[in-house]
């Protein structure tokens, strides 16, 4: 049984715990929060036996084998390395760090300590994504990938009213690209590798983060067009266009309904809705990597995470979007 400590007491953590509890080898052991009241409240909610307000103490606890990190992005690298140096395996929410320099240090630490570090991009492990990979060869030479993730933030009305919450603060290394654009970029790089070059633009907010943006990624024989936003909504599907057919994906972040329209007139529809809870797939993959004595996932690899982070860094550079973490 793998005993987990939790860092981050928000809605995504609630979902992870619910999903992970449906897998084998998962047990909740501890939760960390900066305040004792919040730690105790979260522990009572989920039946967690131990609470910590000192992250170092939780990392050193012999009752914790692995850690799930869902804190703001600016804390990911420091917290992950602290836990790994204490011998803990780490599953870290996306993006895995603020920039490539931080992520390189995280990966180096995982390898030095002989523990698993995995970025928690759940879509990679979903049945829908596996179906996408199987369908790609039927499309012929791939020429275009289009994806968008535009979701009006629940915190944007407060922002417009003058209250800048964490979702729009650059000191937490967030914004539309890091929070939503990554969902479009990650599968692109997983399927087709790192692009040869990108062209990125974005709409900056007065708080210092991007509210929306777009990116064109160029490859030798194809290109990708990506749009993302936290200040507007979109219901556009994603597409992968090949010379022999076009694959339409209902949502790139949660691929479930797939349709292929072949150039010869045939149509193929696939319902790849997951059995069980979405995040259970990444939890199983993480636990399997630990059992197999690896330091990384065979799907969400260290190299993949770093390649995605390099795209994010270059996009931010072109947009003029800098985080305090970049100056450390």
CSV table of C-alpha atoms in Angstrom, one decimal:
chain,number,residue,atom,x,y,z
A,1,UNK,CA,0.0,0.0,0.0
A,2,UNK,CA,1.4,3.4,-1.0
A,3,UNK,CA,0.7,6.0,1.7
A,4,UNK,CA,0.1,9.5,0.3
A,5,UNK,CA,0.7,12.9,1.7
A,6,UNK,CA,-1.3,15.7,0.1
A,7,UNK,CA,-0.1,19.3,-0.6
A,8,UNK,CA,-2.9,21.6,-1.7
A,9,UNK,CA,-6.4,21.6,-0.3
A,10,UNK,CA,-8.6,22.6,-3.3
A,11,UNK,CA,-11.2,21.2,-5.6
A,12,UNK,CA,-8.7,19.3,-7.8
A,13,UNK,CA,-7.3,17.6,-4.7
A,14,UNK,CA,-10.8,16.5,-3.8
A,15,UNK,CA,-11.2,15.0,-7.3
A,16,UNK,CA,-7.8,13.2,-7.1
A,17,UNK,CA,-8.5,11.7,-3.7
A,18,UNK,CA,-11.9,10.4,-4.8
A,19,UNK,CA,-10.4,8.9,-8.0
A,20,UNK,CA,-7.3,7.5,-6.4
A,21,UNK,CA,-9.3,5.7,-3.7
A,22,UNK,CA,-10.8,3.5,-6.5
A,23,UNK,CA,-7.4,2.2,-7.3
A,24,UNK,CA,-5.3,-0.5,-5.7
A,25,UNK,CA,-2.3,0.3,-3.5
A,26,UNK,CA,-3.5,3.9,-2.6
A,27,UNK,CA,-3.9,5.1,1.0
A,28,UNK,CA,-4.2,8.6,2.4
A,29,UNK,CA,-1.8,9.2,5.2
A,30,UNK,CA,-1.3,13.0,5.7
A,31,UNK,CA,-2.2,16.5,4.5
A,32,UNK,CA,-0.2,19.7,4.6
A,33,UNK,CA,-1.6,23.2,4.8
A,34,UNK,CA,-0.1,26.4,5.9
A,35,UNK,CA,-2.8,26.8,8.6
A,36,UNK,CA,-3.8,24.2,11.2
A,37,UNK,CA,-7.5,25.0,10.8
A,38,UNK,CA,-7.5,24.3,7.1
A,39,UNK,CA,-5.4,21.1,7.5
A,40,UNK,CA,-7.7,19.8,10.1
A,41,UNK,CA,-10.8,20.7,8.1
A,42,UNK,CA,-9.5,18.9,5.0
A,43,UNK,CA,-8.4,15.9,7.1
A,44,UNK,CA,-11.9,15.6,8.6
A,45,UNK,CA,-13.5,15.9,5.2
A,46,UNK,CA,-11.4,13.0,3.7
A,47,UNK,CA,-10.6,10.9,6.8
A,48,UNK,CA,-6.9,11.7,6.7
A,49,UNK,CA,-5.1,10.6,10.0
A,50,UNK,CA,-2.3,13.1,10.1
A,51,UNK,CA,-2.0,16.9,9.5
A,52,UNK,CA,1.1,19.0,9.1
A,53,UNK,CA,1.7,22.8,8.9
A,54,UNK,CA,5.4,22.2,8.3
A,55,UNK,CA,6.0,20.7,4.9
A,56,UNK,CA,9.4,19.5,5.9
A,57,UNK,CA,8.0,17.5,8.7
A,58,UNK,CA,5.5,15.8,6.4
A,59,UNK,CA,8.3,15.1,3.9
A,60,UNK,CA,10.3,13.5,6.6
A,61,UNK,CA,7.5,11.4,8.0
A,62,UNK,CA,8.0,7.7,7.9
A,63,UNK,CA,4.2,7.4,7.5
A,64,UNK,CA,4.4,9.0,4.0
A,65,UNK,CA,5.7,7.1,0.9
A,66,UNK,CA,4.5,9.5,-1.9
A,67,UNK,CA,3.2,13.0,-2.3
A,68,UNK,CA,0.5,14.6,-4.5
A,69,UNK,CA,1.2,18.3,-5.1
A,70,UNK,CA,-1.7,20.6,-6.1
A,71,UNK,CA,-0.4,23.9,-4.8
A,72,UNK,CA,0.1,27.0,-7.0
A,73,UNK,CA,2.6,26.4,-9.8
A,74,UNK,CA,5.2,28.7,-8.3
A,75,UNK,CA,5.6,26.3,-5.4
A,76,UNK,CA,5.8,23.0,-7.4
A,77,UNK,CA,9.5,22.8,-7.9
A,78,UNK,CA,10.6,23.6,-4.4
A,79,UNK,CA,8.0,21.4,-2.8
A,80,UNK,CA,8.7,18.5,-5.2
A,81,UNK,CA,12.5,18.6,-4.6
A,82,UNK,CA,12.0,18.8,-0.8
A,83,UNK,CA,9.8,15.7,-0.8
A,84,UNK,CA,12.1,13.8,-3.2
A,85,UNK,CA,15.2,14.5,-1.2
A,86,UNK,CA,13.3,12.9,1.7
A,87,UNK,CA,12.8,9.8,-0.4
A,88,UNK,CA,9.2,10.4,-1.4
A,89,UNK,CA,7.7,9.8,-4.9
A,90,UNK,CA,6.0,12.8,-6.3
A,91,UNK,CA,2.9,13.2,-8.5
A,92,UNK,CA,2.7,17.0,-9.4
A,93,UNK,CA,-0.1,18.9,-11.0
A,94,UNK,CA,0.6,20.6,-14.3
A,95,UNK,CA,2.5,22.7,-15.1
A,96,UNK,CA,5.2,20.8,-13.2
A,97,UNK,CA,7.2,24.0,-12.6
A,98,UNK,CA,7.3,27.7,-13.4
A,99,UNK,CA,10.0,27.3,-16.1
A,100,UNK,CA,12.4,24.9,-17.7
A,101,UNK,CA,15.3,25.8,-15.4
A,102,UNK,CA,13.2,24.7,-12.4
A,103,UNK,CA,11.9,21.6,-14.1
A,104,UNK,CA,15.4,20.5,-15.0
A,105,UNK,CA,16.4,20.7,-11.3
A,106,UNK,CA,13.3,18.7,-10.4
A,107,UNK,CA,14.1,15.9,-12.9
A,108,UNK,CA,17.7,15.8,-11.8
A,109,UNK,CA,16.6,15.4,-8.2
A,110,UNK,CA,14.2,12.5,-9.1
A,111,UNK,CA,17.0,10.7,-10.8
A,112,UNK,CA,19.6,11.3,-8.1
A,113,UNK,CA,17.2,10.1,-5.4
A,114,UNK,CA,15.8,7.2,-7.4
A,115,UNK,CA,12.2,8.2,-6.9
A,116,UNK,CA,9.3,8.7,-9.3
A,117,UNK,CA,8.4,12.2,-10.5
A,118,UNK,CA,5.4,12.5,-12.8
A,119,UNK,CA,3.5,15.5,-14.1
A,120,UNK,CA,-0.2,14.9,-13.6
A,121,UNK,CA,-1.6,15.6,-17.0
A,122,UNK,CA,-4.6,13.3,-16.8
A,123,UNK,CA,-5.7,13.4,-20.4
A,124,UNK,CA,-2.6,11.4,-21.5
A,125,UNK,CA,-3.9,8.3,-19.8
A,126,UNK,CA,-7.6,8.6,-20.7
A,127,UNK,CA,-9.2,6.0,-23.0
A,128,UNK,CA,-10.0,8.8,-25.4
A,129,UNK,CA,-6.4,9.7,-25.8
A,130,UNK,CA,-5.4,6.1,-26.4
A,131,UNK,CA,-8.0,5.9,-29.1
A,132,UNK,CA,-6.6,9.1,-30.7
A,133,UNK,CA,-3.1,7.4,-30.9
A,134,UNK,CA,-4.6,4.3,-32.5
A,135,UNK,CA,-6.6,6.3,-35.1
A,136,UNK,CA,-3.7,8.5,-36.2
A,137,UNK,CA,-2.2,6.0,-38.7
A,138,UNK,CA,-5.6,5.9,-40.5
A,139,UNK,CA,-5.5,9.6,-41.3
A,140,UNK,CA,-2.6,9.5,-43.6
A,141,UNK,CA,0.2,12.2,-43.4
A,142,UNK,CA,-0.8,14.6,-40.7
A,143,UNK,CA,-1.0,18.3,-41.9
A,144,UNK,CA,-2.8,20.2,-39.1
A,145,UNK,CA,-3.7,20.1,-35.4
A,146,UNK,CA,-6.1,22.6,-34.0
A,147,UNK,CA,-7.1,22.8,-30.4
A,148,UNK,CA,-8.7,25.3,-28.0
A,149,UNK,CA,-9.4,25.5,-24.4
A,150,UNK,CA,-11.3,28.7,-23.5
A,151,UNK,CA,-13.1,28.7,-20.2
A,152,UNK,CA,-14.3,31.9,-18.5
A,153,UNK,CA,-12.7,31.8,-15.0
A,154,UNK,CA,-15.0,31.7,-12.0
A,155,UNK,CA,-12.6,34.3,-10.5
A,156,UNK,CA,-12.7,36.7,-13.4
A,157,UNK,CA,-15.7,38.6,-12.2
A,158,UNK,CA,-14.0,39.3,-8.9
A,159,UNK,CA,-11.0,40.4,-10.9
A,160,UNK,CA,-13.1,42.9,-12.9
A,161,UNK,CA,-14.5,44.2,-9.6
A,162,UNK,CA,-11.0,45.0,-8.4
A,163,UNK,CA,-10.2,41.9,-6.3
A,164,UNK,CA,-7.2,40.0,-7.8
A,165,UNK,CA,-7.4,36.4,-6.6
A,166,UNK,CA,-4.6,33.9,-6.9
A,167,UNK,CA,-5.7,32.8,-10.4
A,168,UNK,CA,-4.6,36.1,-11.8
A,169,UNK,CA,-1.4,36.8,-9.8
A,170,UNK,CA,2.0,36.4,-11.6
A,171,UNK,CA,3.7,35.5,-8.3
A,172,UNK,CA,2.0,32.1,-8.5
A,173,UNK,CA,3.2,31.5,-12.1
A,174,UNK,CA,-0.3,31.2,-13.6
A,175,UNK,CA,-2.5,32.8,-16.2
A,176,UNK,CA,-4.3,31.5,-19.3
A,177,UNK,CA,-1.2,29.8,-20.9
A,178,UNK,CA,-0.1,28.0,-17.8
A,179,UNK,CA,-3.6,27.0,-16.6
A,180,UNK,CA,-5.4,26.2,-19.9
A,181,UNK,CA,-3.1,26.5,-22.9
A,182,UNK,CA,-0.9,23.7,-21.5
A,183,UNK,CA,-3.9,21.3,-22.0
A,184,UNK,CA,-3.6,21.9,-25.8
A,185,UNK,CA,0.2,22.0,-26.0
A,186,UNK,CA,0.8,18.8,-23.9
A,187,UNK,CA,-1.0,16.4,-26.3
A,188,UNK,CA,0.5,18.1,-29.3
A,189,UNK,CA,4.0,17.4,-28.1
A,190,UNK,CA,3.1,13.9,-26.9
A,191,UNK,CA,1.7,13.0,-30.3
A,192,UNK,CA,4.1,14.8,-32.7
A,193,UNK,CA,7.1,15.8,-30.7
A,194,UNK,CA,8.5,19.3,-30.0
A,195,UNK,CA,7.8,21.9,-32.8
A,196,UNK,CA,10.6,23.4,-34.8
A,197,UNK,CA,9.4,26.9,-34.0
A,198,UNK,CA,6.4,28.7,-32.5
A,199,UNK,CA,4.8,32.1,-32.9
A,200,UNK,CA,2.8,33.2,-29.8
A,201,UNK,CA,0.7,36.2,-28.8
A,202,UNK,CA,-1.5,37.0,-25.9
A,203,UNK,CA,-3.7,39.5,-24.2
A,204,UNK,CA,-2.1,40.7,-21.0
A,205,UNK,CA,-4.1,41.8,-17.9
A,206,UNK,CA,-3.1,44.6,-15.7
A,207,UNK,CA,-2.2,42.2,-12.9
A,208,UNK,CA,0.7,40.9,-14.9
A,209,UNK,CA,-0.7,37.6,-16.3
A,210,UNK,CA,-2.3,36.7,-19.7
A,211,UNK,CA,-6.0,36.5,-20.0
A,212,UNK,CA,-6.0,34.8,-23.3
A,213,UNK,CA,-3.6,33.9,-26.1
A,214,UNK,CA,-2.9,31.9,-29.3
A,215,UNK,CA,0.0,29.9,-30.6
A,216,UNK,CA,1.1,28.6,-34.0
A,217,UNK,CA,3.6,25.6,-33.8
A,218,UNK,CA,5.4,24.7,-36.9
A,219,UNK,CA,6.8,21.3,-37.9
A,220,UNK,CA,8.5,20.2,-41.1
A,221,UNK,CA,5.3,18.8,-42.6
A,222,UNK,CA,2.5,20.1,-40.4
A,223,UNK,CA,1.4,23.0,-38.2
A,224,UNK,CA,-0.7,23.4,-35.1
A,225,UNK,CA,-3.0,26.3,-34.2
A,226,UNK,CA,-3.9,26.6,-30.5
A,227,UNK,CA,-6.2,29.1,-28.7
A,228,UNK,CA,-6.8,29.4,-25.0
A,229,UNK,CA,-8.5,31.9,-22.7
A,230,UNK,CA,-9.6,32.5,-19.1
A,231,UNK,CA,-11.7,35.5,-20.0
A,232,UNK,CA,-14.1,33.9,-22.6
A,233,UNK,CA,-15.7,30.6,-23.4
A,234,UNK,CA,-15.5,28.4,-26.4
A,235,UNK,CA,-17.2,25.1,-27.4
A,236,UNK,CA,-15.0,24.4,-30.4
A,237,UNK,CA,-13.8,20.8,-30.8
A,238,UNK,CA,-10.2,19.9,-31.6
A,239,UNK,CA,-9.2,18.5,-35.0
A,240,UNK,CA,-6.3,16.5,-36.4
A,241,UNK,CA,-6.3,16.7,-40.1
A,242,UNK,CA,-4.6,14.2,-42.3
A,243,UNK,CA,-4.5,13.7,-46.0
A,244,UNK,CA,-6.8,10.7,-45.8
A,245,UNK,CA,-9.2,11.8,-43.1
A,246,UNK,CA,-9.9,14.3,-40.3
A,247,UNK,CA,-10.3,13.3,-36.6
A,248,UNK,CA,-12.6,15.5,-34.6
A,249,UNK,CA,-12.2,15.4,-30.8
A,250,UNK,CA,-15.0,16.8,-28.6
A,251,UNK,CA,-12.6,18.4,-26.0
A,252,UNK,CA,-8.8,18.2,-26.0
A,253,UNK,CA,-8.6,18.3,-22.2
A,254,UNK,CA,-11.2,15.5,-21.8
A,255,UNK,CA,-11.3,13.5,-25.0
A,256,UNK,CA,-14.4,11.3,-25.1
A,257,UNK,CA,-16.3,11.5,-28.3
A,258,UNK,CA,-14.2,11.0,-31.5
A,259,UNK,CA,-15.3,11.2,-35.1
A,260,UNK,CA,-13.2,10.4,-38.2
A,261,UNK,CA,-14.4,11.6,-41.6
A,262,UNK,CA,-12.4,9.9,-44.3
A,263,UNK,CA,-11.8,11.5,-47.6
A,264,UNK,CA,-13.5,8.5,-49.3
A,265,UNK,CA,-16.8,9.3,-47.6
A,266,UNK,CA,-16.6,6.9,-44.7
A,267,UNK,CA,-17.3,8.0,-41.2
A,268,UNK,CA,-16.2,6.4,-37.9
A,269,UNK,CA,-17.5,7.4,-34.5
A,270,UNK,CA,-15.9,6.2,-31.2
A,271,UNK,CA,-17.3,6.7,-27.7
A,272,UNK,CA,-14.2,6.5,-25.5
A,273,UNK,CA,-15.9,7.6,-22.3
A,274,UNK,CA,-13.8,6.4,-19.4
A,275,UNK,CA,-15.0,3.7,-17.0
A,276,UNK,CA,-14.8,5.1,-13.5
A,277,UNK,CA,-13.3,8.5,-12.5
A,278,UNK,CA,-11.1,10.5,-14.8
A,279,UNK,CA,-8.1,10.9,-12.5
A,280,UNK,CA,-8.0,7.2,-11.6
A,281,UNK,CA,-6.0,6.5,-14.8
A,282,UNK,CA,-3.1,8.8,-13.9
A,283,UNK,CA,-3.1,7.5,-10.3
A,284,UNK,CA,-2.8,4.0,-11.6
A,285,UNK,CA,0.0,5.0,-14.0
A,286,UNK,CA,1.9,6.7,-11.2
A,287,UNK,CA,1.5,3.8,-8.8
A,288,UNK,CA,2.6,1.4,-11.6
A,289,UNK,CA,5.8,3.4,-12.2
A,290,UNK,CA,6.6,3.1,-8.4
A,291,UNK,CA,6.0,-0.6,-8.4
A,292,UNK,CA,8.2,-1.1,-11.4
A,293,UNK,CA,11.1,0.8,-9.8
A,294,UNK,CA,11.2,3.6,-12.3
A,295,UNK,CA,11.9,7.3,-11.9
A,296,UNK,CA,9.4,8.4,-14.5
A,297,UNK,CA,6.2,7.4,-16.3
A,298,UNK,CA,6.5,5.7,-19.7
A,299,UNK,CA,3.8,8.1,-21.0
A,300,UNK,CA,4.2,11.5,-19.2
A,301,UNK,CA,8.0,11.2,-19.4
A,302,UNK,CA,10.5,13.7,-18.0
A,303,UNK,CA,11.5,14.5,-21.6
A,304,UNK,CA,7.9,15.2,-22.5
A,305,UNK,CA,7.4,17.5,-19.6
A,306,UNK,CA,10.6,19.4,-20.4
A,307,UNK,CA,9.7,19.7,-24.1
A,308,UNK,CA,6.3,21.2,-23.1
A,309,UNK,CA,7.9,23.5,-20.6
A,310,UNK,CA,10.3,24.8,-23.3
A,311,UNK,CA,7.3,25.7,-25.5
A,312,UNK,CA,5.6,27.5,-22.6
A,313,UNK,CA,8.8,29.4,-21.9
A,314,UNK,CA,9.2,30.5,-25.5
A,315,UNK,CA,5.6,31.5,-25.7
A,316,UNK,CA,5.9,33.6,-22.6
A,317,UNK,CA,9.1,35.2,-23.9
A,318,UNK,CA,7.3,36.2,-27.1
A,319,UNK,CA,4.3,37.5,-25.2
A,320,UNK,CA,6.5,39.5,-22.7
A,321,UNK,CA,5.0,37.4,-19.9
A,322,UNK,CA,7.5,37.0,-17.0
A,323,UNK,CA,7.0,35.5,-13.5
A,324,UNK,CA,8.9,36.4,-10.4
A,325,UNK,CA,10.1,32.8,-10.4
A,326,UNK,CA,12.0,33.5,-13.6
A,327,UNK,CA,14.3,35.9,-11.7
A,328,UNK,CA,15.3,33.5,-8.9
